[in-house]
Structures are given as structure tokens and as C-alpha cells.
């Protein structure tokens, strides 16, 4: 009798564990393989074969609770300290329901952006930032039609920008700041989809002109600072650009007449950084109409004329206007 009840008890316990385990067995296997491919980092020590991967204890793993499929839909590998250099684990390809992949701050992550990522046909958010991943921005990204955001900031990527990225139908933004990307911004970047609003390519080795095709975009956040871009940047401005919130073009070789740019008055432009270029002309009067302007720096250019009085423009200190050709008026010395 005692023996029987123990057997029953064991069976009940077994069934309960089996039933309460939400994790899909294939997903669990893929995750355990990822852990192994990264040399079993201590941050992932909570990933244990005998526990449920949908349990919050599994660091950085989330399962799809809304649809009750409980497939792993989000993987966040951040701040892992790897014992030695490893490439991006190819087993990520075995998490077919992944919608969000975030890989960040892993010094010892090296090698190219793994082609296994192309197998993630539901991926919407792809972040690989602050790693030592190198090589080109892969062309296979343009086949991943579900992508909304691609952020590859602060890695060791080189080569040129793939023109085919603009064919992604749902793309909202790309960020490739802080790499070694060279060449020009492709003309095709003017045909990003309608809701595309973030273009940040700062701290690279981009050369040539900003393509005139970008006039078609209505961007909210633009950062092309610290490159070697030259010529006209007025295509980034325009009366019809309703979304513009922040634009940083600092430290390039840009030369154009700032007095001739148009800006939509109604919107909440919060930042305009044009320092260290060869921009000429006057500061446009429309700058006085931005109530939320928090950052402005036009120093080290060839600007001239009186700083328009009003709005927030006198709140910025002299260093934001200094080292121009003949800019004058508060906060700089008066014009006469
Ligand atoms: C990349 O690797 C170099 C050594 O090769 C190391 O000094 C650096 O900290 C690493 N940094 C990042 C963010 O990857
Ligand atoms: C504006 O830019 C110049 C040149 O880079 C810099 O020296 C100055 O500190 C900046 N001003 C502010 C307030 O950031």
C-alpha cells in the first residue's frame, strides 16, 4: 500500500512538472545549445535543462504568453562575459518564433553577423550593439521582410551600406553608429517606407554627398555626425518634414547655405547640431519658433549675420555660436 502511494505520488509530481512546463522542448534545446556555443557564461547559469524556459528565472528569455503558444519570442543576451572569443551562436536559427533579438555589450563576441539570423522569419527587432562583431552589413537582411528596426551600433563592422535595405517594407529605422563603414549613403535610401523615421550612421567613414533622394523622407531622428560627408545637407530639412525632432550633422565637411533651409514651424525640434562643418549663410529666423529646442551648436562653421533674437536662441552659450565667419548678436558680441 505504502509502495503504491509512493508510486502514485511520484506520478502525480511528474505529471504536474510536465504539465506546468510551458517551454517548447525544441526552444529549450536551442537555448541550451546557444548557452553552450557561448562557452556557458555565468550570466546564463539560470538556464537549466530541468527548469521551464518560460519561467522568468531564465535570464533574458521570454515566451509568447498572449497567443498561449509559449514559443520563445524574445531573447536578450546583454552584458555577457565570455571566457574567450566566440561568434554569434548559430543556434539562434533554431528559435523560429523569435520576434526580438537583442545582443549587447559582449566584448568577446566576434566574427561576422551570422547568416543563421536570416532563418528568423518572424524577427522584427534586431539589435547587435557594443560587441566586436566585424565584417559587412549582410545583404541577407533585405530578405527579412518582417524587420522593423536594425541596430548594429558600436561594433567593428566595415564595408559599405547595402542599398537593398530600403526594400524592407516595414522598416522604421536603422542605426549603424560607431563602426568602420565607408563609402557613400546609397541613393536608394530615399525610398525607405513611409513610416521610416530613424537614420543614425554617426562615427563611421562615410564619404561623398548626402543623396538628394533623401528629400523624400520624413525623419524624426537623424545622426550623420563624425563622418566625412560633404556638400549640401538641405535635403534633410524642409517645410514638409513634420516629424523632425533631432538632427546631428556635426564634424563632417558639409557646405551649404543655412539661411536657405526650410523647417516646419509647428513641430517640436529639440536638437540641431551642425558644429564643425563649412556651413555658410545666416541662421534662419524660424529657429526662434521652436519651444522645445534643448540643444543647438553651430560653432566652427562659416556662418554670418545676426543671431535671430527670441525663442530659445539666447539661452545657449557663446560656445554654441563661436568660431564662425561673422556671426554676431547675443549671446555673441553685438553686430555693430
Ligand atoms: C573589442 O576587442 C578589443 C581587443 O581586441 C577590446 O580592447 C575591446 O574592449 C573590445 N570592445 C568591444 C566593445 O567590443
Ligand atoms: C559646441 O561645440 C564646440 C565645438 O565642438 C564645443 O567646443 C562646445 O563646447 C560646444 N558647446 C556646448 C555647449 O556643447
Short mmCIF file of C-alpha atoms and ligand atoms in Angstrom, two decimals:
data_model
loop_
_atom_site.label_atom_id
_atom_site.label_comp_id
_atom_site.label_asym_id
_atom_site.label_seq_id
_atom_site.Cartn_x
_atom_site.Cartn_y
_atom_site.Cartn_z
CA UNK A 1 0.00 0.00 0.00
CA UNK A 2 2.75 2.39 1.03
CA UNK A 3 4.62 1.45 -2.10
CA UNK A 4 1.61 2.13 -4.26
CA UNK A 5 1.00 5.57 -2.77
CA UNK A 6 4.62 6.50 -3.30
CA UNK A 7 4.33 5.45 -6.94
CA UNK A 8 1.14 7.48 -7.29
CA UNK A 9 2.80 10.44 -5.61
CA UNK A 10 5.77 10.25 -7.95
CA UNK A 11 3.44 10.00 -10.94
CA UNK A 12 1.41 12.99 -9.76
CA UNK A 13 4.55 15.03 -9.19
CA UNK A 14 5.92 14.01 -12.59
CA UNK A 15 2.71 14.92 -14.38
CA UNK A 16 2.48 18.25 -12.61
CA UNK A 17 6.01 19.20 -13.63
CA UNK A 18 5.39 18.02 -17.16
CA UNK A 19 2.09 19.89 -17.39
CA UNK A 20 3.30 23.10 -15.82
CA UNK A 21 6.29 23.23 -18.12
CA UNK A 22 5.31 25.82 -20.73
CA UNK A 23 8.58 25.87 -22.62
CA UNK A 24 8.56 24.27 -26.02
CA UNK A 25 11.12 21.41 -25.95
CA UNK A 26 12.74 22.49 -29.23
CA UNK A 27 13.11 26.04 -27.99
CA UNK A 28 14.68 24.81 -24.78
CA UNK A 29 17.11 22.67 -26.70
CA UNK A 30 18.05 25.65 -28.91
CA UNK A 31 18.60 27.87 -25.86
CA UNK A 32 20.78 25.28 -24.13
CA UNK A 33 22.77 24.95 -27.34
CA UNK A 34 23.20 28.77 -27.50
CA UNK A 35 24.48 28.71 -23.94
CA UNK A 36 26.99 26.02 -24.89
CA UNK A 37 28.06 27.84 -28.06
CA UNK A 38 28.89 30.86 -25.87
CA UNK A 39 31.04 28.79 -23.52
CA UNK A 40 28.45 28.57 -20.70
CA UNK A 41 28.75 32.16 -19.42
CA UNK A 42 27.84 32.63 -15.75
CA UNK A 43 25.08 35.15 -16.61
CA UNK A 44 23.20 32.25 -18.20
CA UNK A 45 23.64 29.89 -15.23
CA UNK A 46 19.88 30.12 -14.62
CA UNK A 47 19.31 28.30 -17.92
CA UNK A 48 18.99 24.75 -16.60
CA UNK A 49 17.72 21.70 -18.53
CA UNK A 50 15.34 20.64 -15.75
CA UNK A 51 13.56 24.01 -15.40
CA UNK A 52 10.95 25.77 -17.52
CA UNK A 53 12.50 28.21 -20.03
CA UNK A 54 9.33 30.31 -19.88
CA UNK A 55 9.97 30.86 -16.19
CA UNK A 56 11.28 34.39 -15.54
CA UNK A 57 14.34 32.81 -13.93
CA UNK A 58 15.68 32.15 -17.41
CA UNK A 59 17.65 35.39 -17.80
CA UNK A 60 16.74 37.25 -20.99
CA UNK A 61 14.20 34.72 -22.30
CA UNK A 62 10.51 35.46 -22.90
CA UNK A 63 7.79 33.22 -24.26
CA UNK A 64 4.69 34.23 -26.15
CA UNK A 65 2.03 34.32 -23.44
CA UNK A 66 -0.50 36.37 -25.41
CA UNK A 67 -1.14 33.73 -28.04
CA UNK A 68 -0.63 30.93 -25.50
CA UNK A 69 1.80 29.21 -27.85
CA UNK A 70 4.54 29.78 -25.28
CA UNK A 71 7.14 29.80 -28.02
CA UNK A 72 10.27 31.80 -27.23
CA UNK A 73 9.67 35.15 -28.93
CA UNK A 74 12.29 37.33 -27.28
CA UNK A 75 15.94 36.75 -26.48
CA UNK A 76 18.09 39.34 -24.73
CA UNK A 77 21.78 38.49 -24.42
CA UNK A 78 23.25 41.52 -22.67
CA UNK A 79 26.38 42.02 -20.56
CA UNK A 80 27.68 38.51 -21.00
CA UNK A 81 31.25 37.99 -20.04
CA UNK A 82 32.55 35.27 -22.32
CA UNK A 83 35.62 33.29 -21.27
CA UNK A 84 37.12 33.64 -24.76
CA UNK A 85 36.09 34.96 -28.20
CA UNK A 86 33.03 33.29 -29.72
CA UNK A 87 30.97 34.02 -32.85
CA UNK A 88 27.23 34.74 -32.74
CA UNK A 89 25.73 31.32 -31.87
CA UNK A 90 24.31 29.67 -34.98
CA UNK A 91 21.62 28.01 -32.85
CA UNK A 92 19.64 31.26 -32.76
CA UNK A 93 18.31 29.97 -36.09
CA UNK A 94 16.51 27.26 -34.11
CA UNK A 95 14.25 29.75 -32.35
CA UNK A 96 11.83 30.23 -35.25
CA UNK A 97 9.31 32.33 -33.29
CA UNK A 98 11.81 34.98 -32.28
CA UNK A 99 10.46 38.47 -32.81
CA UNK A 100 13.04 40.34 -30.72
CA UNK A 101 16.78 39.56 -30.69
CA UNK A 102 18.93 41.81 -28.54
CA UNK A 103 22.67 41.13 -28.30
CA UNK A 104 24.58 43.84 -26.49
CA UNK A 105 27.74 44.64 -24.56
CA UNK A 106 29.64 41.42 -25.19
CA UNK A 107 33.33 42.19 -25.72
CA UNK A 108 34.30 38.71 -26.74
CA UNK A 109 31.63 38.33 -29.39
CA UNK A 110 33.49 38.31 -32.71
CA UNK A 111 33.21 37.26 -36.34
CA UNK A 112 30.57 38.24 -38.89
CA UNK A 113 26.84 38.77 -38.42
CA UNK A 114 25.79 35.16 -38.61
CA UNK A 115 23.76 34.07 -41.69
CA UNK A 116 21.71 31.92 -39.31
CA UNK A 117 19.85 35.12 -38.38
CA UNK A 118 18.32 35.05 -41.87
CA UNK A 119 16.33 31.97 -40.82
CA UNK A 120 14.36 34.01 -38.27
CA UNK A 121 11.33 34.70 -40.43
CA UNK A 122 9.34 36.43 -37.68
CA UNK A 123 12.10 38.72 -36.45
CA UNK A 124 11.03 42.34 -36.04
CA UNK A 125 13.69 43.90 -33.81
CA UNK A 126 17.35 43.08 -34.39
CA UNK A 127 19.91 44.66 -32.08
CA UNK A 128 23.61 43.77 -32.10
CA UNK A 129 25.39 46.60 -30.29
CA UNK A 130 28.63 47.14 -28.38
CA UNK A 131 30.32 43.93 -29.44
CA UNK A 132 33.40 43.14 -31.51
CA UNK A 133 31.36 41.66 -34.36
CA UNK A 134 33.03 42.54 -37.68
CA UNK A 135 32.65 42.10 -41.44
CA UNK A 136 29.99 43.60 -43.69
CA UNK A 137 26.41 44.55 -43.02
CA UNK A 138 24.92 41.43 -44.62
CA UNK A 139 22.82 41.63 -47.77
CA UNK A 140 20.55 38.87 -46.48
CA UNK A 141 18.87 41.44 -44.21
CA UNK A 142 16.88 42.67 -47.20
CA UNK A 143 15.19 39.24 -47.35
CA UNK A 144 13.91 39.56 -43.79
CA UNK A 145 10.66 41.33 -44.61
CA UNK A 146 9.35 41.40 -41.04
CA UNK A 147 12.15 43.63 -39.74
CA UNK A 148 11.11 46.92 -38.13
CA UNK A 149 14.38 48.00 -36.55
CA UNK A 150 18.02 47.16 -37.24
CA UNK A 151 20.52 48.49 -34.72
CA UNK A 152 24.17 47.50 -35.21
CA UNK A 153 25.71 50.41 -33.28
CA UNK A 154 29.20 50.22 -31.83
CA UNK A 155 30.67 47.09 -33.34
CA UNK A 156 33.60 46.64 -35.72
CA UNK A 157 31.59 46.44 -38.94
CA UNK A 158 33.17 47.60 -42.18
CA UNK A 159 32.37 47.67 -45.89
CA UNK A 160 29.61 49.77 -47.40
CA UNK A 161 25.91 50.29 -46.70
CA UNK A 162 23.78 47.72 -48.59
CA UNK A 163 21.45 49.66 -50.94
CA UNK A 164 18.90 46.84 -50.73
CA UNK A 165 17.94 47.73 -47.13
CA UNK A 166 15.46 50.26 -48.43
CA UNK A 167 13.38 47.42 -49.90
CA UNK A 168 12.35 46.23 -46.42
CA UNK A 169 8.63 47.06 -46.43
CA UNK A 170 8.13 47.64 -42.70
CA UNK A 171 11.39 49.23 -41.67
CA UNK A 172 11.13 52.05 -39.12
CA UNK A 173 14.80 52.76 -38.54
CA UNK A 174 18.43 51.76 -38.89
CA UNK A 175 21.32 52.60 -36.57
CA UNK A 176 24.88 51.74 -37.52
CA UNK A 177 26.73 54.29 -35.38
CA UNK A 178 30.30 53.69 -34.27
CA UNK A 179 31.58 51.20 -36.85
CA UNK A 180 34.09 51.45 -39.74
CA UNK A 181 31.55 51.71 -42.53
CA UNK A 182 32.84 53.51 -45.62
CA UNK A 183 31.57 54.69 -48.99
CA UNK A 184 28.54 56.80 -49.76
CA UNK A 185 24.98 56.77 -48.46
CA UNK A 186 23.12 54.89 -51.25
CA UNK A 187 20.61 56.81 -53.37
CA UNK A 188 18.12 54.03 -52.67
CA UNK A 189 17.91 55.22 -49.03
CA UNK A 190 15.45 57.83 -50.29
CA UNK A 191 12.92 55.05 -50.84
CA UNK A 192 12.61 53.73 -47.34
CA UNK A 193 8.96 53.04 -46.49
CA UNK A 194 6.56 55.71 -45.30
CA UNK A 195 6.95 55.16 -41.56
CA UNK A 196 10.75 55.11 -41.61
CA UNK A 197 11.89 57.71 -39.05
CA UNK A 198 15.32 56.85 -37.60
CA UNK A 199 18.55 57.11 -39.59
CA UNK A 200 21.68 57.15 -37.47
CA UNK A 201 25.05 56.45 -39.06
CA UNK A 202 27.37 58.55 -36.87
CA UNK A 203 31.04 57.81 -36.20
CA UNK A 204 31.84 55.95 -39.39
CA UNK A 205 33.90 56.70 -42.50
CA UNK A 206 31.11 57.72 -44.82
CA UNK A 207 32.14 59.92 -47.74
CA UNK A 208 30.52 61.74 -50.64
CA UNK A 209 27.33 63.74 -50.75
CA UNK A 210 24.09 63.22 -48.91
CA UNK A 211 21.85 61.89 -51.72
CA UNK A 212 19.19 64.28 -52.99
CA UNK A 213 16.73 61.37 -52.84
CA UNK A 214 16.60 61.74 -49.03
CA UNK A 215 14.34 64.75 -49.62
CA UNK A 216 11.50 62.21 -49.85
CA UNK A 217 11.93 61.02 -46.26
CA UNK A 218 10.28 62.50 -43.20
CA UNK A 219 12.73 61.52 -40.49
CA UNK A 220 12.42 62.16 -36.76
CA UNK A 221 15.97 61.30 -35.70
CA UNK A 222 18.95 61.86 -37.95
CA UNK A 223 22.54 61.44 -36.84
CA UNK A 224 25.22 61.52 -39.52
CA UNK A 225 27.84 63.17 -37.29
CA UNK A 226 31.53 62.32 -37.33
CA UNK A 227 31.86 61.15 -40.91
CA UNK A 228 33.44 62.77 -43.96
CA UNK A 229 30.24 63.76 -45.74
CA UNK A 230 30.45 66.81 -47.98
CA UNK A 231 28.28 69.27 -49.84
CA UNK A 232 24.64 70.02 -49.30
CA UNK A 233 22.54 68.75 -46.39
CA UNK A 234 19.49 70.92 -47.02
CA UNK A 235 17.56 67.85 -48.29
CA UNK A 236 17.30 66.76 -44.66
CA UNK A 237 15.30 69.88 -43.87
CA UNK A 238 12.12 71.10 -45.48
CA UNK A 239 8.79 72.66 -44.66
CA UNK A 240 7.03 69.33 -45.13
CA UNK A 241 9.19 67.42 -42.68
CA UNK A 242 6.69 67.22 -39.88
CA UNK A 243 8.45 64.67 -37.72
CA UNK A 244 11.90 66.17 -37.31
CA UNK A 245 12.99 66.14 -33.66
CA UNK A 246 16.73 65.79 -33.64
CA UNK A 247 19.34 66.28 -36.28
CA UNK A 248 23.08 65.90 -35.76
CA UNK A 249 25.44 66.54 -38.67
CA UNK A 250 28.45 67.62 -36.56
CA UNK A 251 32.01 67.01 -37.65
CA UNK A 252 31.68 66.49 -41.38
CA UNK A 253 32.75 68.53 -44.43
CA UNK A 254 29.28 69.84 -45.22
CA UNK A 255 28.96 73.16 -47.06
CA UNK A 256 25.58 74.73 -47.83
CA UNK A 257 23.62 77.91 -47.22
CA UNK A 258 21.85 77.51 -43.86
CA UNK A 259 19.81 80.65 -44.49
CA UNK A 260 18.02 78.85 -47.32
CA UNK A 261 16.83 75.79 -45.43
CA UNK A 262 13.15 75.40 -44.68
CA UNK A 263 11.85 73.96 -41.43
CA UNK A 264 8.34 73.06 -40.41
CA UNK A 265 7.43 75.60 -37.72
CA UNK A 266 4.81 73.63 -35.89
CA UNK A 267 6.94 70.74 -34.75
CA UNK A 268 8.99 70.14 -31.67
CA UNK A 269 12.55 70.31 -32.94
CA UNK A 270 14.65 69.51 -29.88
CA UNK A 271 18.18 69.31 -31.18
CA UNK A 272 20.21 70.79 -34.03
CA UNK A 273 23.94 70.10 -34.01
CA UNK A 274 25.84 71.37 -37.03
CA UNK A 275 29.20 72.12 -35.40
CA UNK A 276 32.49 71.70 -37.21
CA UNK A 277 31.43 71.88 -40.85
CA UNK A 278 31.77 74.51 -43.59
CA UNK A 279 28.20 75.73 -43.48
CA UNK A 280 27.62 79.34 -44.59
CA UNK A 281 24.81 81.90 -44.75
CA UNK A 282 22.66 83.18 -41.86
CA UNK A 283 20.88 81.45 -39.03
CA UNK A 284 17.25 81.22 -40.17
CA UNK A 285 14.69 83.19 -38.16
CA UNK A 286 12.44 80.11 -37.92
CA UNK A 287 14.80 78.76 -35.23
CA UNK A 288 13.20 81.18 -32.76
CA UNK A 289 9.89 79.32 -33.07
CA UNK A 290 11.00 76.04 -31.50
CA UNK A 291 9.84 75.98 -27.88
CA UNK A 292 11.49 72.66 -27.10
CA UNK A 293 14.89 73.37 -28.59
CA UNK A 294 17.29 71.96 -25.98
CA UNK A 295 20.49 71.53 -27.99
CA UNK A 296 21.90 73.82 -30.59
CA UNK A 297 25.51 74.06 -31.69
CA UNK A 298 26.55 75.73 -34.93
CA UNK A 299 30.12 76.59 -33.89
CA UNK A 300 33.11 76.16 -36.21
CA UNK A 301 31.35 76.96 -39.49
CA UNK A 302 31.35 79.93 -41.89
CA UNK A 303 28.07 81.47 -40.74
CA UNK A 304 27.46 85.20 -40.86
CA UNK A 305 24.94 87.83 -39.83
CA UNK A 306 22.91 88.44 -36.70
CA UNK A 307 21.73 85.61 -34.47
CA UNK A 308 17.92 85.94 -34.58
CA UNK A 309 16.64 87.27 -31.24
CA UNK A 310 13.91 85.32 -29.50
CA UNK A 311 12.73 81.84 -28.69
CA UNK A 312 15.41 79.76 -27.05
CA UNK A 313 18.30 81.10 -29.09
CA UNK A 314 19.74 83.36 -26.37
CA UNK A 315 19.71 80.53 -23.82
CA UNK A 316 22.66 78.80 -25.47
CA UNK A 317 26.11 79.93 -24.51
CA UNK A 318 28.68 81.58 -26.76
CA UNK A 319 30.49 78.30 -27.43
CA UNK A 320 27.48 77.15 -29.44
CA UNK A 321 27.93 80.03 -31.91
CA UNK A 322 31.69 80.63 -31.68
CA UNK A 323 34.25 80.29 -34.47
CA UNK A 324 32.12 81.37 -37.40
CA UNK A 325 32.94 83.87 -40.11
CA UNK A 326 30.94 86.83 -38.89
CA UNK A 327 28.07 85.67 -36.70
CA UNK A 328 27.07 88.37 -34.20
CA UNK A 329 24.46 89.45 -31.69
CA UNK A 330 23.50 87.98 -28.31
CA UNK A 331 24.95 85.75 -26.88
CA UNK A 332 27.91 86.79 -29.08
CA UNK A 333 29.07 90.45 -29.11
CA UNK A 334 26.64 92.80 -30.78
CA UNK A 335 26.83 93.32 -34.52
CA UNK A 336 27.79 96.97 -34.56
C1 LIG B 1 36.95 44.65 -28.70
O1 LIG B 1 38.20 43.98 -28.66
C2 LIG B 1 39.26 44.76 -28.18
C3 LIG B 1 40.51 43.92 -28.22
O2 LIG B 1 40.69 43.37 -29.48
C4 LIG B 1 38.99 45.21 -26.77
O3 LIG B 1 40.01 46.07 -26.33
C5 LIG B 1 37.69 45.95 -26.72
O4 LIG B 1 37.38 46.24 -25.39
C6 LIG B 1 36.59 45.16 -27.33
N1 LIG B 1 35.49 46.07 -27.22
C7 LIG B 1 34.25 45.94 -27.60
C8 LIG B 1 33.18 46.89 -27.25
O5 LIG B 1 33.96 45.06 -28.26
C1 LIG B 2 29.76 73.46 -29.16
O1 LIG B 2 30.72 72.86 -30.00
C2 LIG B 2 32.04 73.26 -29.78
C3 LIG B 2 32.93 72.65 -30.85
O2 LIG B 2 32.88 71.26 -30.87
C4 LIG B 2 32.44 72.86 -28.37
O3 LIG B 2 33.78 73.27 -28.10
C5 LIG B 2 31.48 73.49 -27.38
O4 LIG B 2 31.78 73.07 -26.08
C6 LIG B 2 30.06 73.12 -27.71
N1 LIG B 2 29.15 73.81 -26.80
C7 LIG B 2 28.31 73.17 -25.99
C8 LIG B 2 27.51 73.96 -25.05
O5 LIG B 2 28.20 71.96 -26.02
#
